[in-house]
XYZ file of C-alpha atoms in Angstrom:
575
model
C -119.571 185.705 45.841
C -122.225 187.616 47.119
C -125.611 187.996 46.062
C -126.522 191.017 43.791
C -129.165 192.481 46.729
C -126.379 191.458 49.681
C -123.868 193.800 47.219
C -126.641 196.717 46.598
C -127.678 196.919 50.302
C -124.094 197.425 51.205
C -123.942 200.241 48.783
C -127.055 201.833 49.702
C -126.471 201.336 53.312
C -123.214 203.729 52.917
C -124.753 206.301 50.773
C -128.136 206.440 53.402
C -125.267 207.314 56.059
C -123.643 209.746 54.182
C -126.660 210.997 53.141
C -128.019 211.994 56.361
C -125.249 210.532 59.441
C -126.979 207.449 60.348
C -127.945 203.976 59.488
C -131.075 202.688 57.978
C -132.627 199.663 56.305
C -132.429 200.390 52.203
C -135.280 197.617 51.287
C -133.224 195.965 48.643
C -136.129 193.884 46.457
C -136.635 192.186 43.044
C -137.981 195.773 40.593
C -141.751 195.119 39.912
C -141.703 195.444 36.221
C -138.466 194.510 34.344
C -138.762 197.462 32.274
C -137.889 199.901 34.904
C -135.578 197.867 36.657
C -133.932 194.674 38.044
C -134.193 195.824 41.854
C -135.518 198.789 44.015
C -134.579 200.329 47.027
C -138.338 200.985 48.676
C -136.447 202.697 51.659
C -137.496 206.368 50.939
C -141.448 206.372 52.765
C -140.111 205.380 55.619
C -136.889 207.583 55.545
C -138.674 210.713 55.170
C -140.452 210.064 58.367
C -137.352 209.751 60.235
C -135.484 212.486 58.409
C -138.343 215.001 59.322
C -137.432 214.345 63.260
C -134.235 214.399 63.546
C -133.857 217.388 61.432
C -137.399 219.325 62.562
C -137.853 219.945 58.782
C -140.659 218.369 57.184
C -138.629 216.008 53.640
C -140.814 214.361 51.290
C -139.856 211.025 49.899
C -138.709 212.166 46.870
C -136.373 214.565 47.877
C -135.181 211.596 50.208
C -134.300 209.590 47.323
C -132.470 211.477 45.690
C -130.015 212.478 48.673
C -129.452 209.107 48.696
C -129.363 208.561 44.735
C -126.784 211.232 45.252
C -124.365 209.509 48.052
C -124.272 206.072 45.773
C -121.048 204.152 44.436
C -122.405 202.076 42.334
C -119.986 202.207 39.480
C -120.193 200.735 36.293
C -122.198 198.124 38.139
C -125.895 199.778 37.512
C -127.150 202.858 37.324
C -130.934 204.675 38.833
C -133.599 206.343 38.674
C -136.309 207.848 40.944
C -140.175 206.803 40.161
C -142.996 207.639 41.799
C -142.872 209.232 45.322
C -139.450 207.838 45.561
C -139.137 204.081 44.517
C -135.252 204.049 43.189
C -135.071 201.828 40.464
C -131.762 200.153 39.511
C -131.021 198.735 36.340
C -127.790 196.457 36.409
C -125.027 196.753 33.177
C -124.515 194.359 30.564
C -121.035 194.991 31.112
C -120.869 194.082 35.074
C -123.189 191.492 34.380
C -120.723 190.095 32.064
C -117.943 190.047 34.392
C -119.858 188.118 37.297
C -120.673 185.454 34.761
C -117.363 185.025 34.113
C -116.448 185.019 37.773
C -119.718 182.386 38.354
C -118.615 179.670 35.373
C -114.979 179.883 37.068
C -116.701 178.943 40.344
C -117.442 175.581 41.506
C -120.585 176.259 43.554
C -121.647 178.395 40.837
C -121.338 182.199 42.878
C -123.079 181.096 45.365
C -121.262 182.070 48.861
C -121.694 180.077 52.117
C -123.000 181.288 55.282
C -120.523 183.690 57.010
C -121.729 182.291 60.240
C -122.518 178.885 59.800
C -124.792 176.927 62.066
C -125.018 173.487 63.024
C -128.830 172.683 62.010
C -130.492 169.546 63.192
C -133.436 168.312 60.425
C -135.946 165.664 61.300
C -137.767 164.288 58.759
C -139.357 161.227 57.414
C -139.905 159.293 59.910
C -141.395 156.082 59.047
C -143.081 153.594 61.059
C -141.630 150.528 61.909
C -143.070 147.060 61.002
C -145.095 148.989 58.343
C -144.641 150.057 54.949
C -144.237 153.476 53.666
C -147.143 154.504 51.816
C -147.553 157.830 50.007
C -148.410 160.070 52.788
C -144.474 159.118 53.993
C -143.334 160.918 50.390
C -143.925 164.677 51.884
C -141.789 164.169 54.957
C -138.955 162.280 53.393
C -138.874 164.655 50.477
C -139.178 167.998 51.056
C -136.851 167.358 54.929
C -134.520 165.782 51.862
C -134.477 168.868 50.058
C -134.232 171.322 52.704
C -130.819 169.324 54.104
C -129.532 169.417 50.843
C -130.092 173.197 50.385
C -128.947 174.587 53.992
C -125.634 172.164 53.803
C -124.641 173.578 50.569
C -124.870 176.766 51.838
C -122.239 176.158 54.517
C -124.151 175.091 57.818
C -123.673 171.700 59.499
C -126.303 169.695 58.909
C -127.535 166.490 61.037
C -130.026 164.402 59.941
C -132.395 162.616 62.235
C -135.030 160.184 61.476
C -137.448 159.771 64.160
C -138.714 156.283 63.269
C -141.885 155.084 64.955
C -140.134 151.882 66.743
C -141.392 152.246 70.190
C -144.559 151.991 72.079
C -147.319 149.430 73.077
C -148.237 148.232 69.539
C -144.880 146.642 69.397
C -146.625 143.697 72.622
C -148.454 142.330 69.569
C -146.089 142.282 67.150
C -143.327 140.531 69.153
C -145.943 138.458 70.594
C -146.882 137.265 67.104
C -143.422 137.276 66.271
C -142.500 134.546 69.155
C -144.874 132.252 68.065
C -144.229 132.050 64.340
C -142.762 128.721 64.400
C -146.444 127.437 65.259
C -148.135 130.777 62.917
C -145.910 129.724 59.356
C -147.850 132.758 57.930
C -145.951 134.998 60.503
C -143.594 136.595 57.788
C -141.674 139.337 59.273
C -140.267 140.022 55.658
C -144.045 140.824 54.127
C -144.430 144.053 57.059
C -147.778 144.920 56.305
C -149.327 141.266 56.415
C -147.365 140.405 59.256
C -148.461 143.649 61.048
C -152.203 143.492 60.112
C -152.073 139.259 61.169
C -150.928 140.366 64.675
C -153.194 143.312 65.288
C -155.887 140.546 63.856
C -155.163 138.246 66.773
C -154.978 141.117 68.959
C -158.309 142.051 68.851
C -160.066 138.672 68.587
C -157.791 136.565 71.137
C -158.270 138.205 74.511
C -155.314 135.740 75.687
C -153.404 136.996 72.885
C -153.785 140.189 73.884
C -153.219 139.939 77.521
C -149.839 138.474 76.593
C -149.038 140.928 74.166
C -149.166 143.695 76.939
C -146.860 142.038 78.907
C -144.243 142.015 75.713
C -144.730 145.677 76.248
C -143.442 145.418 79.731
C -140.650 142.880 79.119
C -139.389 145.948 76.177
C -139.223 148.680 77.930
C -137.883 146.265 80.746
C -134.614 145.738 78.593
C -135.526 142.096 78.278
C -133.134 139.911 76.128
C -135.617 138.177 74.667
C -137.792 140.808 73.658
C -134.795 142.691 72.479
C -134.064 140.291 70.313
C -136.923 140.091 68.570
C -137.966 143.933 68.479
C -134.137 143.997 66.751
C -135.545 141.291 63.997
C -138.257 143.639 63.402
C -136.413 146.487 63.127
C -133.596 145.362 60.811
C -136.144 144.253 58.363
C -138.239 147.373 58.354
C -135.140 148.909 57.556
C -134.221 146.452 54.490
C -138.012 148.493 53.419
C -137.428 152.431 54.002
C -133.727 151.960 53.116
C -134.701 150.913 49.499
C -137.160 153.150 48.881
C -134.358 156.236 50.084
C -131.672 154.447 47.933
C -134.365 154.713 44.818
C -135.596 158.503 45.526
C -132.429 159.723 46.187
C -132.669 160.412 49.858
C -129.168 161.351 51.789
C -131.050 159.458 54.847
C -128.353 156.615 56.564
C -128.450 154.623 59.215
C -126.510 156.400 61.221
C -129.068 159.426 61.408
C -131.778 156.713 62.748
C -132.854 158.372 66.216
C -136.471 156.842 66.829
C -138.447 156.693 69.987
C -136.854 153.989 71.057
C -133.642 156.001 71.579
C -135.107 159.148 74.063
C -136.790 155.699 76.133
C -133.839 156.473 78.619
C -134.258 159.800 78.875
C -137.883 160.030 79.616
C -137.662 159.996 83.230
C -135.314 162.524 83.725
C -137.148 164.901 81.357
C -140.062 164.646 83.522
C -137.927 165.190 86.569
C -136.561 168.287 85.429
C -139.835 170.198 83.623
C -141.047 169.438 87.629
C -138.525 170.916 89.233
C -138.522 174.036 86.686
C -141.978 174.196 88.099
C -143.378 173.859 84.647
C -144.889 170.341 85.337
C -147.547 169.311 87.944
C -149.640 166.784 89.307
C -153.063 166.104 88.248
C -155.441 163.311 89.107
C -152.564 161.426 89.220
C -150.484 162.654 86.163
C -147.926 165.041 85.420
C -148.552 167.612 83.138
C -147.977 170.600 81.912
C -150.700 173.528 81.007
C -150.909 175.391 78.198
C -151.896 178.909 77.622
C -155.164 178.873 74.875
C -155.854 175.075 75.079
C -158.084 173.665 77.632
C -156.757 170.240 78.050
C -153.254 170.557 79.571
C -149.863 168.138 77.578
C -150.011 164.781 79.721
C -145.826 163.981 80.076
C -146.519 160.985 82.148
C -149.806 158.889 82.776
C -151.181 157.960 86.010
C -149.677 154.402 85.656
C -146.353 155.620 84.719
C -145.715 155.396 81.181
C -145.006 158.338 78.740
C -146.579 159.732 76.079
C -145.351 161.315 72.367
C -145.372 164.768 73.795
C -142.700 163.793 76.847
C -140.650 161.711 73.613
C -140.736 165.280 71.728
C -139.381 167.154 74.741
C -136.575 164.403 75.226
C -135.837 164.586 71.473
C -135.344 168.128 71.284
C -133.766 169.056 74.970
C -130.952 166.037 73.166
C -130.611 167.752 70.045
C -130.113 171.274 71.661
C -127.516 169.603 74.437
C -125.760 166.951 73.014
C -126.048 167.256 69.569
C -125.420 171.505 70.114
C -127.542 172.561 67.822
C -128.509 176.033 66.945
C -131.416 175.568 64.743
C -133.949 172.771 64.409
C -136.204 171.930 61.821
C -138.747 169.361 62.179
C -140.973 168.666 59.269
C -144.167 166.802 59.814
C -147.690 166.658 58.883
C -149.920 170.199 59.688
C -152.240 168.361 61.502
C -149.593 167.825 64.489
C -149.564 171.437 64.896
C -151.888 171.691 68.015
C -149.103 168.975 69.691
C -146.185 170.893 68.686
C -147.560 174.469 70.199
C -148.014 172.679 73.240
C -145.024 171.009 73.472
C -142.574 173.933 71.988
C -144.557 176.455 74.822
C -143.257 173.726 77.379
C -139.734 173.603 76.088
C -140.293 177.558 76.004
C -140.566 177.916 79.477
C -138.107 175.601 80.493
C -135.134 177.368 79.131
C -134.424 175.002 76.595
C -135.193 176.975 73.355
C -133.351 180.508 74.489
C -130.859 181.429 71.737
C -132.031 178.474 69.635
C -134.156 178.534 66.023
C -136.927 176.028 65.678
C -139.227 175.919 62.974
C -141.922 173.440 63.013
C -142.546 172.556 58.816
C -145.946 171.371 58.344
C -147.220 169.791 55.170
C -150.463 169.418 54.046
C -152.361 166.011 52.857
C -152.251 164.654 49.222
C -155.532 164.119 47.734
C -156.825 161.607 45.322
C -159.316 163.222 42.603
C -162.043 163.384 44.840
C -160.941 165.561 47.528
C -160.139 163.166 49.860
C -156.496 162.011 51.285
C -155.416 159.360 48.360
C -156.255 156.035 48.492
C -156.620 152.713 46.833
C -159.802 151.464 45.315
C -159.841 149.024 48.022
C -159.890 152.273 50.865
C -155.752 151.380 51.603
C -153.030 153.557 51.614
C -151.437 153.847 49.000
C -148.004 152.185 49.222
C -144.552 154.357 48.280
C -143.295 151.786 46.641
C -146.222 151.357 44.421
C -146.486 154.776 42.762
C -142.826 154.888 42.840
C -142.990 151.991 40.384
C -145.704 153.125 38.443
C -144.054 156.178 37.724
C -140.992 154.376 36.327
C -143.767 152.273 34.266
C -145.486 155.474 32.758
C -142.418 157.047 31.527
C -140.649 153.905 30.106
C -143.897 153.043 27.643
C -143.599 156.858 26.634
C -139.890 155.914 26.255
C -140.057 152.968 23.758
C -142.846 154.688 21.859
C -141.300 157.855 21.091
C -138.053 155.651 20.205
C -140.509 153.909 17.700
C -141.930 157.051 16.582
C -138.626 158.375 15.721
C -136.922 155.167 14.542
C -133.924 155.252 17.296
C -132.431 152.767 19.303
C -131.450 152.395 22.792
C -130.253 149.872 25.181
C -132.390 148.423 27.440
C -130.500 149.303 30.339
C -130.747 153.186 29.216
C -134.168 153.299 29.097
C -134.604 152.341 32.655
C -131.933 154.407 33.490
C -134.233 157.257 31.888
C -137.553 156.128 33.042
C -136.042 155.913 36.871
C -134.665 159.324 36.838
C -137.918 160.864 35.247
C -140.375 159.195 36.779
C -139.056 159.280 40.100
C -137.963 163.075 39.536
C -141.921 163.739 38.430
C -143.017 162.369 41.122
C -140.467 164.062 43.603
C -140.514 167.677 41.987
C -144.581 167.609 41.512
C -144.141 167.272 45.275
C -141.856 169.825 45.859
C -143.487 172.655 43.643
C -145.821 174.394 46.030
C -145.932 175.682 49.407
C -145.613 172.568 51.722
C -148.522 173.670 54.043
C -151.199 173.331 51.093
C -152.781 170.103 49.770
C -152.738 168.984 46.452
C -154.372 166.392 44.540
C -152.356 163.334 42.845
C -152.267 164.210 39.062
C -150.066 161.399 36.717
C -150.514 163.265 33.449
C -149.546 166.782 34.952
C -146.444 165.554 37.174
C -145.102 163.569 34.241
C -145.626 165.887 31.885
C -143.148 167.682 29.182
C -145.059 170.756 28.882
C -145.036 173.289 31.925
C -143.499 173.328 35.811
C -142.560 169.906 35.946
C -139.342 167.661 36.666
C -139.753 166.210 32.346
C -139.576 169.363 31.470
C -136.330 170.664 33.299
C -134.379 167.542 32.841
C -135.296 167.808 28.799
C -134.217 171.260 28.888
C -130.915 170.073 30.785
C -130.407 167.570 28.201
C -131.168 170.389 25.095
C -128.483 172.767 26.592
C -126.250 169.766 27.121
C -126.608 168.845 23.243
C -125.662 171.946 22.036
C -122.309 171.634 24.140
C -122.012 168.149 21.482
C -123.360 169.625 18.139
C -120.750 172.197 18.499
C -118.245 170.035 18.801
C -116.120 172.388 20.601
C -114.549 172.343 24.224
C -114.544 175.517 25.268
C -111.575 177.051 27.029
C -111.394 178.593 30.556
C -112.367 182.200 31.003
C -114.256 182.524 27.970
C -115.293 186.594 27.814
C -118.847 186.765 28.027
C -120.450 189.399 25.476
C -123.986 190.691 26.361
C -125.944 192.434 23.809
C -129.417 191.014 23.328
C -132.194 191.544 25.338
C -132.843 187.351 26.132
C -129.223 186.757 26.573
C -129.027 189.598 29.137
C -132.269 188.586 31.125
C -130.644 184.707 31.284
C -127.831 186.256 32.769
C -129.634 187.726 35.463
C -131.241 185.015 36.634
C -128.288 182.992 36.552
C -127.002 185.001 38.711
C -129.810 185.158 41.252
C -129.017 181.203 42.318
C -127.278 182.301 45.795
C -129.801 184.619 46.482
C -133.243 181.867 45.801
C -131.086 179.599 47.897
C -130.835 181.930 51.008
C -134.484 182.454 50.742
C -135.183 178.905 50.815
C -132.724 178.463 54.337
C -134.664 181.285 55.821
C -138.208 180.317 54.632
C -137.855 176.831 54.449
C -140.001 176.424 50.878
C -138.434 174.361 48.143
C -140.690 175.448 45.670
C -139.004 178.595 45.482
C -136.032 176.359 43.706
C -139.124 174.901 41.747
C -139.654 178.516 40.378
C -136.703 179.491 39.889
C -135.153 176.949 37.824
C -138.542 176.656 35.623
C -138.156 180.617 34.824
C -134.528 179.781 34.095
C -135.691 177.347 30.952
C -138.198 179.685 29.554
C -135.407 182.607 29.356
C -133.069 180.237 28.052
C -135.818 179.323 25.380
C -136.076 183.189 24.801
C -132.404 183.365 24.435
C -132.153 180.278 22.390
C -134.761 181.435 19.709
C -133.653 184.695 19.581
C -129.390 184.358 19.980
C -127.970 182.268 17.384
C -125.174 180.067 18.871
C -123.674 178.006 16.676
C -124.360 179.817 13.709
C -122.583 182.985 15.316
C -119.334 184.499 14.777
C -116.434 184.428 16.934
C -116.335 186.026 19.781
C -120.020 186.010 20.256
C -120.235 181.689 19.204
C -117.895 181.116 22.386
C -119.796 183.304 24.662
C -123.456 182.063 23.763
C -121.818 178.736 23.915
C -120.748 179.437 27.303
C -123.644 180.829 28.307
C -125.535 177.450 27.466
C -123.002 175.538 29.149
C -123.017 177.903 32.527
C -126.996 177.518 32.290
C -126.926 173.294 31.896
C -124.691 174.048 35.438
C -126.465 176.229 37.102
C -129.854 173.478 36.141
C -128.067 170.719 36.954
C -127.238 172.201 40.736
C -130.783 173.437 41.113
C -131.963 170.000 40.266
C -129.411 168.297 42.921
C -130.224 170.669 45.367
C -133.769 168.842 44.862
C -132.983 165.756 44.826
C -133.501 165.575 41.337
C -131.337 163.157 38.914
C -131.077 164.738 35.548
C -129.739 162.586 32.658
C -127.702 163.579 29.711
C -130.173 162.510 27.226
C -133.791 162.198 26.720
């Protein structure tokens, strides 16, 4: 089904043609004010410009919307009106409204229509750092790159995951170095990553033998040694018992099978290098090659003067692979904004070299989150704050307010419910407080606002999920297919019109790559199904209007429910 601007373009498109024998953009957008319309077609201003010299005859706006107001089909699907120097206002029918509802709650995917020329779309987020835990900044990566894959696969394209983990480089000397001699080190516990990782940086920098020996671990790595392999694969599969529990618990589509870390490109490296120097795009420089960049005055070093590689030659690997092999037409890359200066270098390079011609890549960044001084979040101690940790005290949090309200209101649940509960709302808080705002701004770490039932927040959607969902049981009625919808308040006919703009908030999102547009969108949903609940009867209604309020509540618990997956975001029958 397509969206209600994709439908009015078409129709405007045809009457702008007939109107005066050629094509033009109509400006399709959201009205400004309710009252005067649901959409506008802003297309006049610049029409009458045009108009005026192809036809030598100077035509105001006005007149040019209304040649056009003339030429449309709309049907019983809206009707206009001209304001102002020629904004066309459209106001949508109850009636046609009514039918697309009924042709949305026979839908699966809700109306909304996938891509007419899909793409395959590599995303690369999260990215975690072996031997180390994930601590909170890891939460922005992993969940917005989450919610992005979910959205742009629903909407038809191929989607390939990659996580980029951080399990290469010359840190790993020490830790496989420390590793190797845990038999004689007991307190060498590859299973506790961040003691074992701070122990071996410890006796890096106060054992100069240590540390001599660690660099040559670096060698035997990257030399393929069996040994070394061995261990760097110990290390690896039990950082991965650590980031693949924390997806499992948040929700996170993120396998094994999309693991592509530095390690990975390693083999690739060389012949990167090679070919940026025969492209002429890398050169030699005090005994480097590298590659200069237009606006920065330090040029991207791909390979040092001793021979090893850098991130920026691992990023040019990473994404000359994922436009060759993996063939993909778009890539998304979501890290933090402070890599930004790295990726306009290393994007110009790939630029230049060929490599991004005909391709999309869009570079998310995400700003820091801040603790309530100002300052990137932290514990009292000055550590990161682990993942896991806030993960678990969010779970915590909502499972006291669990047990007291069940107190409060002398219910009973089991045990296993109310961590059931507590999981998906505390977890959800947490995710969706994440989510709701523009990824490149900061925000600071609030417990009672993210947890909260009152306002934008994840409580607050999944209690108004559970609401409409109660209805569907109080009424103790299963409601048959094709139920006729009947429009005739003023709240039930502003619910249905944001019900229906789903597709279109999700095609923003794919192009502008901003969750929190979801975020929006589903919070304005509740309040106009609060509007329509105060102000529609349901249950109390006669027949036919009791089945079609009914099925509006039930086509409204949907259309949550998919907004809420489409976040990540579990949403439990009862609260």
């Amino acid at each position: 089904m397509q969206t209600i601007p994709t439908q009015l373009t078409a129709i405007f498109h045809q009457a702008i043609q007939e109107a005066f024998g050629f094509d033009a953009d109509p400006v399709v957008g959201l009205g400004q004010n309710p009252q005067f319309g649901d959409y506008q077609a802003n297309c006049a201003m610049g029409l009458s410009k045009l108009v005026t010299q192809k036809t030598g005859a100077k035509t105001n706006p006005r007149a040019v919307a209304q040649a056009i107001q003339a030429k449309l089909q709309l049907g019983e699907m809206a009707t206009t009106d001209i304001a102002g120097p020629g904004f066309i206002n459209i106001k949508l029918s109850p009636v046609w409204l009514a039918q697309q509802l009924a042709e949305v709650a026979a839908d699966g995917r809700l109306g909304v229509a996938k891509a007419t020329n899909p793409q395959r779309v590599v995303v690369d987020y999260s990215s975690p750092n072996v031997a180390k835990q994930m601590h909170v900044g890891h939460l922005r990566p992993t969940n917005i790159g989450d919610a992005i894959s979910r959205i742009v696969e629903f909407l038809g394209h191929e989607v390939i995951r990659q996580n980029h983990l951080g399990d290469w480089g010359t840190q790993f000397g020490m830790l496989l170095r420390y590793l190797e001699e845990s038999e004689v080190h007991p307190e060498a516990q590859v299973s506790d990553l961040e003691g074992f990782y701070r122990a071996a940086k410890q006796r890096f920098d106060e054992d100069p033998k240590f540390a001599e020996e660690a660099r040559a671990w670096v060698v035997k790595l990257q030399g393929g040694d069996a040994r070394a392999v061995e261990l760097w694969q110990r290390i690896m599969e039990e950082s991965r018992k650590h980031f693949e529990a924390l997806y499992k618990r948040m929700g996170i589509l993120l396998k094994r099978e999309h693991e592509r870390g530095e390690s990975f490109y390693n083999s690739l490296l060389a012949d990167t290098v090679k070919e940026l120097k025969a492209l002429g795009i890398a050169e030699e420089s005090e005994g480097a090659t590298v590659i200069w960049v237009k606006g920065f005055d330090a040029p991207l070093i791909i390979q040092k003067s001793g021979g090893g590689f850098g991130y920026g030659t691992t990023d040019l690997a990473a994404l000359r692979y994922r436009i060759r092999e993996l063939k993909a037409n778009r890539v998304i890359v979501v890290t933090d904004a402070r890599q930004s200066q790295h990726f306009r270098m290393f994007t110009d390079a790939a630029k230049r070299a060929g490599w991004l011609e005909g391709i999309e890549f869009n570079h998310i960044m995400f700003g820091m989150i801040l603790g309530e001084d100002g300052t990137p979040l932290k514990t009292r101690s000055g550590e990161s704050v682990k993942l896991a940790d806030v993960l678990n005290e969010a779970e915590q949090r909502v499972l006291g307010t669990i047990k007291q309200k069940l107190v409060e209101r002398g219910e009973s649940m089991s045990d296993e419910e109310q961590r059931a509960i507590a999981a998906a709302v505390g977890i959800g808080g947490v995710k969706y407080f994440d989510l709701n705002r523009d990824p490149i701004g900061n925000y600071v770490f609030d417990w009672d606002k993210m947890l909260s039932l009152d306002g934008n927040t994840a409580p607050y959607l999944q209690y108004a999920y559970a609401r409409t969902r109660s209805v569907m049981r109080k009424s103790g009625q299963t409601l048959p297919e094709n139920v006729p919808f009947v429009l005739e308040h003023p709240a039930e006919i502003a619910l249905a019109k944001h019900i229906l703009r789903l597709g279109e908030v999700a095609n923003i999102i794919a192009r502008e790559l901003k969750p929190h547009h979801m975020c929006t969108y589903l919070y304005d949903l509740c309040t106009r199904f609060s509007g329509f609940w105060e102000n529609c009867p349901v249950l109390q209604s006669p027949e036919p209007l009791r089945s079609s309020r009914l099925a509006l509540a039930d086509l409204t618990a949907r259309t949550l429910a998919l907004g809420l997956d489409l976040l990540g975001i579990e949403h439990p029958e009862r609260m």
